[in-house]
Amino acid sequence: MKLKLALTAAALAFSAQAMAQAKWDLPAAYPASNFHTENLNQFANDVDKATGGKLKITVHANASLFKAPEIKRAVQGGQAQIGEILLVNFQNEWQIFGADGVPFLADSYDEAMKLYKAQKPLLEKKLGEQGMMLLYAVAWPPQGIYSKKPINSAADMKGLKWRAYSPATARIAELVGAQPVTVQAAELSQAMATGVIDSYMSSGSTGFDTKTYEHIKNWYDTQAWLPKNAVIVNKAAFNALDKATQDALLKAGADAETRGWAASKKANSDSLDKLKANGMQIHQPSAQLKADMKKVGDTMLKEWLDKAGPEGKQLVDAFRKM
Ligand code: PCA
């Protein structure tokens, strides 16, 4: 008993000492000028201020520390204490991670927020089982189609060299007969410049970040889905913080979430304006293209529900009741 107490006291002394200052790395996959990354930087500043410099978080933008698909494992394994991931990238691991990538399931900011609320308890549970915490999540702007070639229907998409960023965006290519190539955002400019791809689906925000207008002149505003970035924390790293620091981190995370959704809406309209100013034609999709994409979405929702099982059905039911 005495020994145990002594050890506990030693552990406390050690963690109090370790807590003099903690330095955390935050790998992120998008460029410094992207609204998600700007939000992360402000979050890191807020934490610094609120803790009087006790917790210093360094944001590593543009996949400079870990590539996008590696960030989740890095946080789980403690190589990074905190990180930002694109949830839909992990759909093959667990279908619920891909709920916000199913076309037309939630296709506006209001719907995306509802879907997030329905998804959140499940995400928290899964990440918890994996030794992590969900700190906050923010939606990307609505996804539209970039294409070098003008497109009026899904038939026009046959044979396109299609950049995918997730299992679902690759599946869309298969369903319309395009050729999917998975390219993460950090390599997208290069993939366009070298002609590896001539089309993809994403937000105006990523189109602007990657100077897509230098290679592709058409964007179809399909508003198909709003995938989310999530900021996740290694639980052991969190537990090693003192209570006041933990509270400051949670508060800064909650603030970042609110700020992030507003920034996303603003980035949506700003980026479309900037794309236009750089020669991008912003099109309303034709009735045929809309109907064709809706059909792709229906197929994908069905496939998703089949794979996700009862958990997926509960999620969709909960979302639709909101
Ligand atoms: N931009 C990211 C994911 C969704 C988005 O709008 C990308 O294209 O990689």
Tab-separated table of C-alpha atoms and ligand atoms in Angstrom:
chain	number	residue	atom	x	y	z
A	1	MET	CA	0.000	0.000	0.000
A	2	LYS	CA	2.740	2.386	0.975
A	3	LEU	CA	4.679	1.541	-2.139
A	4	LYS	CA	1.615	2.104	-4.287
A	5	LEU	CA	1.043	5.510	-2.695
A	6	ALA	CA	4.655	6.436	-3.212
A	7	LEU	CA	4.429	5.423	-6.832
A	8	THR	CA	1.240	7.400	-7.322
A	9	ALA	CA	2.860	10.420	-5.748
A	10	ALA	CA	5.861	9.994	-8.013
A	11	ALA	CA	3.625	9.669	-11.043
A	12	LEU	CA	1.758	12.811	-10.036
A	13	ALA	CA	4.971	14.703	-9.494
A	14	PHE	CA	6.189	13.497	-12.853
A	15	SER	CA	3.029	14.511	-14.681
A	16	ALA	CA	2.949	17.872	-12.890
A	17	GLN	CA	6.494	18.404	-14.022
A	18	ALA	CA	5.764	17.181	-17.538
A	19	MET	CA	2.843	19.592	-17.551
A	20	ALA	CA	5.154	22.572	-17.056
A	21	GLN	CA	4.875	22.744	-20.805
A	22	ALA	CA	3.531	20.282	-23.360
A	23	LYS	CA	4.345	20.504	-27.052
A	24	TRP	CA	1.954	18.868	-29.452
A	25	ASP	CA	2.199	18.298	-33.188
A	26	LEU	CA	-0.903	18.688	-35.303
A	27	PRO	CA	-0.551	17.183	-38.790
A	28	ALA	CA	-3.082	18.518	-41.302
A	29	ALA	CA	-3.479	17.749	-45.002
A	30	TYR	CA	-4.525	21.060	-46.541
A	31	PRO	CA	-2.569	24.223	-47.393
A	32	ALA	CA	-1.952	27.005	-44.875
A	33	SER	CA	-4.320	29.378	-46.706
A	34	ASN	CA	-7.252	26.947	-46.566
A	35	PHE	CA	-10.023	27.949	-44.148
A	36	HIS	CA	-9.713	24.684	-42.171
A	37	THR	CA	-6.000	25.296	-41.638
A	38	GLU	CA	-6.492	28.951	-40.737
A	39	ASN	CA	-9.021	27.773	-38.197
A	40	LEU	CA	-6.525	25.250	-36.795
A	41	ASN	CA	-3.940	27.995	-36.401
A	42	GLN	CA	-6.374	30.177	-34.545
A	43	PHE	CA	-7.328	27.206	-32.376
A	44	ALA	CA	-3.638	26.621	-31.545
A	45	ASN	CA	-3.266	30.322	-30.643
A	46	ASP	CA	-6.362	30.192	-28.460
A	47	VAL	CA	-4.994	27.170	-26.589
A	48	ASP	CA	-1.639	28.869	-26.152
A	49	LYS	CA	-3.266	31.988	-24.711
A	50	ALA	CA	-5.791	30.179	-22.522
A	51	THR	CA	-3.094	27.983	-20.989
A	52	GLY	CA	-0.516	30.751	-20.584
A	53	GLY	CA	1.785	28.880	-22.965
A	54	LYS	CA	1.501	25.542	-21.143
A	55	LEU	CA	0.239	23.723	-24.224
A	56	LYS	CA	1.940	24.627	-27.492
A	57	ILE	CA	0.377	23.120	-30.603
A	58	THR	CA	2.303	23.269	-33.877
A	59	VAL	CA	0.141	22.927	-36.982
A	60	HIS	CA	1.919	21.115	-39.846
A	61	ALA	CA	-0.079	22.105	-42.935
A	62	ASN	CA	-0.286	20.559	-46.396
A	63	ALA	CA	0.523	16.973	-45.428
A	64	SER	CA	4.071	18.034	-44.512
A	65	LEU	CA	4.302	15.760	-41.453
A	66	PHE	CA	2.021	12.873	-42.481
A	67	LYS	CA	0.109	12.203	-45.690
A	68	ALA	CA	-3.658	12.607	-45.389
A	69	PRO	CA	-4.483	8.881	-45.104
A	70	GLU	CA	-1.750	8.381	-42.456
A	71	ILE	CA	-2.831	11.073	-40.007
A	72	LYS	CA	-5.422	8.978	-38.202
A	73	ARG	CA	-2.985	6.172	-37.463
A	74	ALA	CA	-0.329	8.678	-36.396
A	75	VAL	CA	-2.673	10.123	-33.768
A	76	GLN	CA	-3.800	6.670	-32.675
A	77	GLY	CA	-0.192	5.542	-32.243
A	78	GLY	CA	0.848	8.761	-30.475
A	79	GLN	CA	3.354	9.863	-33.163
A	80	ALA	CA	1.160	12.973	-33.226
A	81	GLN	CA	-0.883	13.995	-30.197
A	82	ILE	CA	-3.606	15.662	-32.294
A	83	GLY	CA	-4.435	15.743	-36.006
A	84	GLU	CA	-6.976	16.744	-38.606
A	85	ILE	CA	-8.485	14.025	-40.788
A	86	LEU	CA	-11.016	13.838	-43.604
A	87	LEU	CA	-13.539	11.390	-42.161
A	88	VAL	CA	-14.654	9.939	-45.512
A	89	ASN	CA	-11.090	8.781	-46.180
A	90	PHE	CA	-11.707	6.059	-43.600
A	91	GLN	CA	-14.964	4.649	-44.943
A	92	ASN	CA	-13.414	1.274	-45.795
A	93	GLU	CA	-12.426	0.858	-42.155
A	94	TRP	CA	-15.926	1.625	-40.875
A	95	GLN	CA	-18.836	2.744	-43.042
A	96	ILE	CA	-20.064	5.387	-40.571
A	97	PHE	CA	-16.901	7.410	-41.292
A	98	GLY	CA	-18.222	7.711	-44.852
A	99	ALA	CA	-21.792	8.816	-44.098
A	100	ASP	CA	-21.024	12.418	-45.023
A	101	GLY	CA	-19.668	11.292	-48.400
A	102	VAL	CA	-22.846	9.625	-49.654
A	103	PRO	CA	-24.059	11.867	-52.513
A	104	PHE	CA	-27.268	13.798	-51.764
A	105	LEU	CA	-27.866	12.237	-48.340
A	106	ALA	CA	-27.086	15.618	-46.739
A	107	ASP	CA	-26.563	18.274	-49.400
A	108	SER	CA	-26.743	21.652	-47.645
A	109	TYR	CA	-25.101	23.167	-44.579
A	110	ASP	CA	-28.262	22.648	-42.504
A	111	GLU	CA	-28.539	19.014	-43.535
A	112	ALA	CA	-24.803	18.485	-43.024
A	113	MET	CA	-25.076	19.830	-39.478
A	114	LYS	CA	-27.976	17.480	-38.763
A	115	LEU	CA	-26.047	14.543	-40.162
A	116	TYR	CA	-23.096	15.519	-37.968
A	117	LYS	CA	-25.331	15.564	-34.890
A	118	ALA	CA	-26.630	12.093	-35.744
A	119	GLN	CA	-23.122	10.798	-36.518
A	120	LYS	CA	-21.340	12.366	-33.545
A	121	PRO	CA	-22.167	9.851	-30.780
A	122	LEU	CA	-21.108	6.995	-33.069
A	123	LEU	CA	-17.874	8.755	-34.023
A	124	GLU	CA	-17.092	9.465	-30.385
A	125	LYS	CA	-17.642	5.835	-29.456
A	126	LYS	CA	-15.536	4.406	-32.285
A	127	LEU	CA	-12.672	6.867	-31.808
A	128	GLY	CA	-12.889	6.242	-28.053
A	129	GLU	CA	-12.430	2.494	-28.640
A	130	GLN	CA	-9.388	3.367	-30.729
A	131	GLY	CA	-7.814	5.423	-27.933
A	132	MET	CA	-8.794	8.791	-29.394
A	133	MET	CA	-11.249	11.624	-28.863
A	134	LEU	CA	-13.248	13.685	-31.312
A	135	LEU	CA	-12.466	17.334	-30.547
A	136	TYR	CA	-14.476	18.994	-33.312
A	137	ALA	CA	-15.545	18.646	-36.933
A	138	VAL	CA	-16.199	21.151	-39.718
A	139	ALA	CA	-17.824	20.585	-43.124
A	140	TRP	CA	-16.192	21.404	-46.426
A	141	PRO	CA	-18.296	23.471	-48.829
A	142	PRO	CA	-20.702	21.545	-51.133
A	143	GLN	CA	-19.080	19.306	-53.725
A	144	GLY	CA	-19.390	20.000	-57.452
A	145	ILE	CA	-17.833	18.589	-60.606
A	146	TYR	CA	-14.706	20.052	-62.206
A	147	SER	CA	-14.266	18.948	-65.797
A	148	LYS	CA	-12.062	20.046	-68.648
A	149	LYS	CA	-14.692	18.781	-71.055
A	150	PRO	CA	-18.193	20.289	-70.786
A	151	ILE	CA	-20.642	17.732	-69.401
A	152	ASN	CA	-24.419	17.614	-69.743
A	153	SER	CA	-25.114	14.108	-68.528
A	154	ALA	CA	-23.402	11.157	-66.874
A	155	ALA	CA	-22.820	9.727	-70.348
A	156	ASP	CA	-20.464	12.661	-71.004
A	157	MET	CA	-18.387	11.529	-68.010
A	158	LYS	CA	-17.488	8.196	-69.577
A	159	GLY	CA	-13.728	7.856	-69.944
A	160	LEU	CA	-12.867	10.972	-67.938
A	161	LYS	CA	-9.593	10.742	-66.019
A	162	TRP	CA	-11.170	11.291	-62.648
A	163	ARG	CA	-9.344	12.283	-59.498
A	164	ALA	CA	-10.779	10.566	-56.393
A	165	TYR	CA	-9.958	11.549	-52.803
A	166	SER	CA	-11.960	8.825	-51.032
A	167	PRO	CA	-13.573	5.423	-51.643
A	168	ALA	CA	-16.891	7.139	-52.456
A	169	THR	CA	-15.432	9.533	-55.032
A	170	ALA	CA	-13.753	6.530	-56.690
A	171	ARG	CA	-17.096	4.687	-56.681
A	172	ILE	CA	-18.775	7.617	-58.468
A	173	ALA	CA	-16.217	7.262	-61.250
A	174	GLU	CA	-16.959	3.559	-61.582
A	175	LEU	CA	-20.698	4.184	-61.755
A	176	VAL	CA	-20.378	6.740	-64.573
A	177	GLY	CA	-17.636	4.871	-66.422
A	178	ALA	CA	-14.829	7.315	-65.648
A	179	GLN	CA	-11.316	6.169	-64.666
A	180	PRO	CA	-10.628	6.873	-60.998
A	181	VAL	CA	-7.150	7.794	-59.763
A	182	THR	CA	-6.786	8.500	-56.059
A	183	VAL	CA	-4.878	11.746	-55.520
A	184	GLN	CA	-4.826	13.605	-52.211
A	185	ALA	CA	-5.295	17.389	-52.195
A	186	ALA	CA	-1.589	18.073	-51.612
A	187	GLU	CA	-0.745	16.394	-54.953
A	188	LEU	CA	-3.726	17.609	-56.950
A	189	SER	CA	-2.074	20.583	-58.704
A	190	GLN	CA	0.661	18.312	-59.961
A	191	ALA	CA	-1.789	15.649	-61.142
A	192	MET	CA	-3.570	18.281	-63.246
A	193	ALA	CA	-0.344	19.790	-64.568
A	194	THR	CA	0.942	16.392	-65.705
A	195	GLY	CA	-2.386	15.413	-67.269
A	196	VAL	CA	-2.937	12.444	-64.951
A	197	ILE	CA	-6.475	13.713	-64.374
A	198	ASP	CA	-8.918	15.970	-66.225
A	199	SER	CA	-11.854	15.982	-63.805
A	200	TYR	CA	-12.842	15.546	-60.169
A	201	MET	CA	-15.447	16.410	-57.571
A	202	SER	CA	-14.670	18.784	-54.747
A	203	SER	CA	-15.471	22.188	-53.278
A	204	GLY	CA	-14.782	25.619	-54.745
A	205	SER	CA	-12.368	25.933	-51.864
A	206	THR	CA	-10.092	23.100	-53.028
A	207	GLY	CA	-10.476	24.224	-56.651
A	208	PHE	CA	-9.115	27.610	-55.663
A	209	ASP	CA	-6.401	26.241	-53.336
A	210	THR	CA	-5.037	24.067	-56.156
A	211	LYS	CA	-5.362	26.677	-58.932
A	212	THR	CA	-7.603	24.300	-60.824
A	213	TYR	CA	-8.585	27.175	-63.160
A	214	GLU	CA	-5.152	26.920	-64.755
A	215	HIS	CA	-6.120	23.508	-66.146
A	216	ILE	CA	-9.900	23.112	-65.986
A	217	LYS	CA	-12.516	25.710	-66.895
A	218	ASN	CA	-15.842	24.131	-65.891
A	219	TRP	CA	-17.355	23.608	-62.471
A	220	TYR	CA	-20.869	22.164	-62.103
A	221	ASP	CA	-22.524	23.223	-58.879
A	222	THR	CA	-24.174	19.902	-58.017
A	223	GLN	CA	-24.079	20.474	-54.222
A	224	ALA	CA	-23.798	16.739	-53.812
A	225	TRP	CA	-22.434	16.358	-50.262
A	226	LEU	CA	-20.386	18.205	-47.616
A	227	PRO	CA	-17.626	15.962	-46.230
A	228	LYS	CA	-16.163	16.873	-42.850
A	229	ASN	CA	-12.705	17.346	-41.477
A	230	ALA	CA	-12.434	16.158	-37.879
A	231	VAL	CA	-9.814	17.096	-35.321
A	232	ILE	CA	-8.929	14.082	-33.214
A	233	VAL	CA	-6.805	13.779	-30.099
A	234	ASN	CA	-4.776	10.905	-28.670
A	235	LYS	CA	-6.472	10.033	-25.368
A	236	ALA	CA	-3.279	9.248	-23.469
A	237	ALA	CA	-1.815	12.618	-24.492
A	238	PHE	CA	-5.019	14.306	-23.347
A	239	ASN	CA	-4.984	12.422	-20.023
A	240	ALA	CA	-1.431	13.605	-19.388
A	241	LEU	CA	-2.603	17.240	-19.347
A	242	ASP	CA	-3.697	18.867	-16.115
A	243	LYS	CA	-7.391	19.569	-15.712
A	244	ALA	CA	-7.189	23.295	-16.478
A	245	THR	CA	-5.296	22.600	-19.702
A	246	GLN	CA	-7.772	19.897	-20.710
A	247	ASP	CA	-10.639	22.320	-20.165
A	248	ALA	CA	-8.891	25.031	-22.190
A	249	LEU	CA	-8.354	22.589	-25.049
A	250	LEU	CA	-12.005	21.477	-25.060
A	251	LYS	CA	-13.214	25.075	-24.949
A	252	ALA	CA	-10.911	26.126	-27.805
A	253	GLY	CA	-12.118	23.092	-29.783
A	254	ALA	CA	-15.777	23.995	-29.293
A	255	ASP	CA	-15.044	27.575	-30.388
A	256	ALA	CA	-13.157	26.302	-33.441
A	257	GLU	CA	-16.124	24.173	-34.445
A	258	THR	CA	-18.545	27.116	-34.382
A	259	ARG	CA	-16.047	29.381	-36.132
A	260	GLY	CA	-15.214	26.674	-38.693
A	261	TRP	CA	-18.757	26.137	-39.967
A	262	ALA	CA	-19.163	29.886	-40.479
A	263	ALA	CA	-15.752	30.056	-42.200
A	264	SER	CA	-16.775	27.197	-44.488
A	265	LYS	CA	-19.860	29.079	-45.689
A	266	LYS	CA	-17.800	32.163	-46.304
A	267	ALA	CA	-15.066	30.160	-48.062
A	268	ASN	CA	-17.747	28.661	-50.282
A	269	SER	CA	-18.950	31.972	-51.706
A	270	ASP	CA	-15.502	33.610	-51.657
A	271	SER	CA	-13.841	30.742	-53.499
A	272	LEU	CA	-16.525	30.590	-56.190
A	273	ASP	CA	-16.041	34.337	-56.769
A	274	LYS	CA	-12.279	33.870	-56.967
A	275	LEU	CA	-12.624	30.927	-59.345
A	276	LYS	CA	-14.842	33.055	-61.614
A	277	ALA	CA	-12.387	35.920	-61.484
A	278	ASN	CA	-9.745	33.455	-62.690
A	279	GLY	CA	-11.778	32.257	-65.657
A	280	MET	CA	-13.701	29.310	-64.244
A	281	GLN	CA	-17.224	28.928	-65.575
A	282	ILE	CA	-19.605	28.101	-62.748
A	283	HIS	CA	-22.515	26.152	-64.247
A	284	GLN	CA	-25.841	24.999	-62.923
A	285	PRO	CA	-25.949	21.297	-63.797
A	286	SER	CA	-28.411	20.424	-66.599
A	287	ALA	CA	-31.620	18.607	-65.628
A	288	GLN	CA	-30.169	15.425	-67.136
A	289	LEU	CA	-26.882	15.692	-65.243
A	290	LYS	CA	-28.801	16.370	-62.036
A	291	ALA	CA	-31.036	13.340	-62.563
A	292	ASP	CA	-28.062	11.134	-63.467
A	293	MET	CA	-26.081	12.193	-60.406
A	294	LYS	CA	-29.123	11.695	-58.202
A	295	LYS	CA	-29.313	8.132	-59.508
A	296	VAL	CA	-25.641	7.610	-58.679
A	297	GLY	CA	-26.416	8.887	-55.172
A	298	ASP	CA	-29.383	6.519	-54.786
A	299	THR	CA	-27.217	3.550	-55.778
A	300	MET	CA	-24.490	4.618	-53.395
A	301	LEU	CA	-26.872	5.122	-50.480
A	302	LYS	CA	-28.215	1.636	-51.021
A	303	GLU	CA	-24.692	0.190	-51.184
A	304	TRP	CA	-23.703	2.143	-48.103
A	305	LEU	CA	-26.735	0.931	-46.123
A	306	ASP	CA	-25.985	-2.670	-47.130
A	307	LYS	CA	-22.425	-2.378	-45.875
A	308	ALA	CA	-23.131	-0.249	-42.802
A	309	GLY	CA	-25.790	-2.642	-41.455
A	310	PRO	CA	-28.119	-1.783	-38.536
A	311	GLU	CA	-25.806	0.968	-37.281
A	312	GLY	CA	-26.067	2.717	-40.646
A	313	LYS	CA	-29.828	2.392	-40.767
A	314	GLN	CA	-30.136	3.831	-37.258
A	315	LEU	CA	-27.940	6.737	-38.260
A	316	VAL	CA	-29.962	7.549	-41.376
A	317	ASP	CA	-33.248	7.174	-39.470
A	318	ALA	CA	-32.016	9.465	-36.688
A	319	PHE	CA	-30.794	11.998	-39.248
A	320	ARG	CA	-34.075	11.995	-41.171
A	321	LYS	CA	-36.067	12.570	-37.992
A	322	MET	CA	-34.102	15.726	-37.144
B	1	PCA	N1	-11.653	19.276	-50.535
B	1	PCA	C1	-10.916	18.090	-50.196
B	1	PCA	C2	-11.929	17.160	-49.644
B	1	PCA	C3	-13.256	17.774	-49.882
B	1	PCA	C4	-12.966	19.115	-50.400
B	1	PCA	O1	-13.810	19.980	-50.637
B	1	PCA	C5	-10.256	17.486	-51.386
B	1	PCA	O2	-10.674	17.730	-52.520
B	1	PCA	O3	-9.330	16.704	-51.185
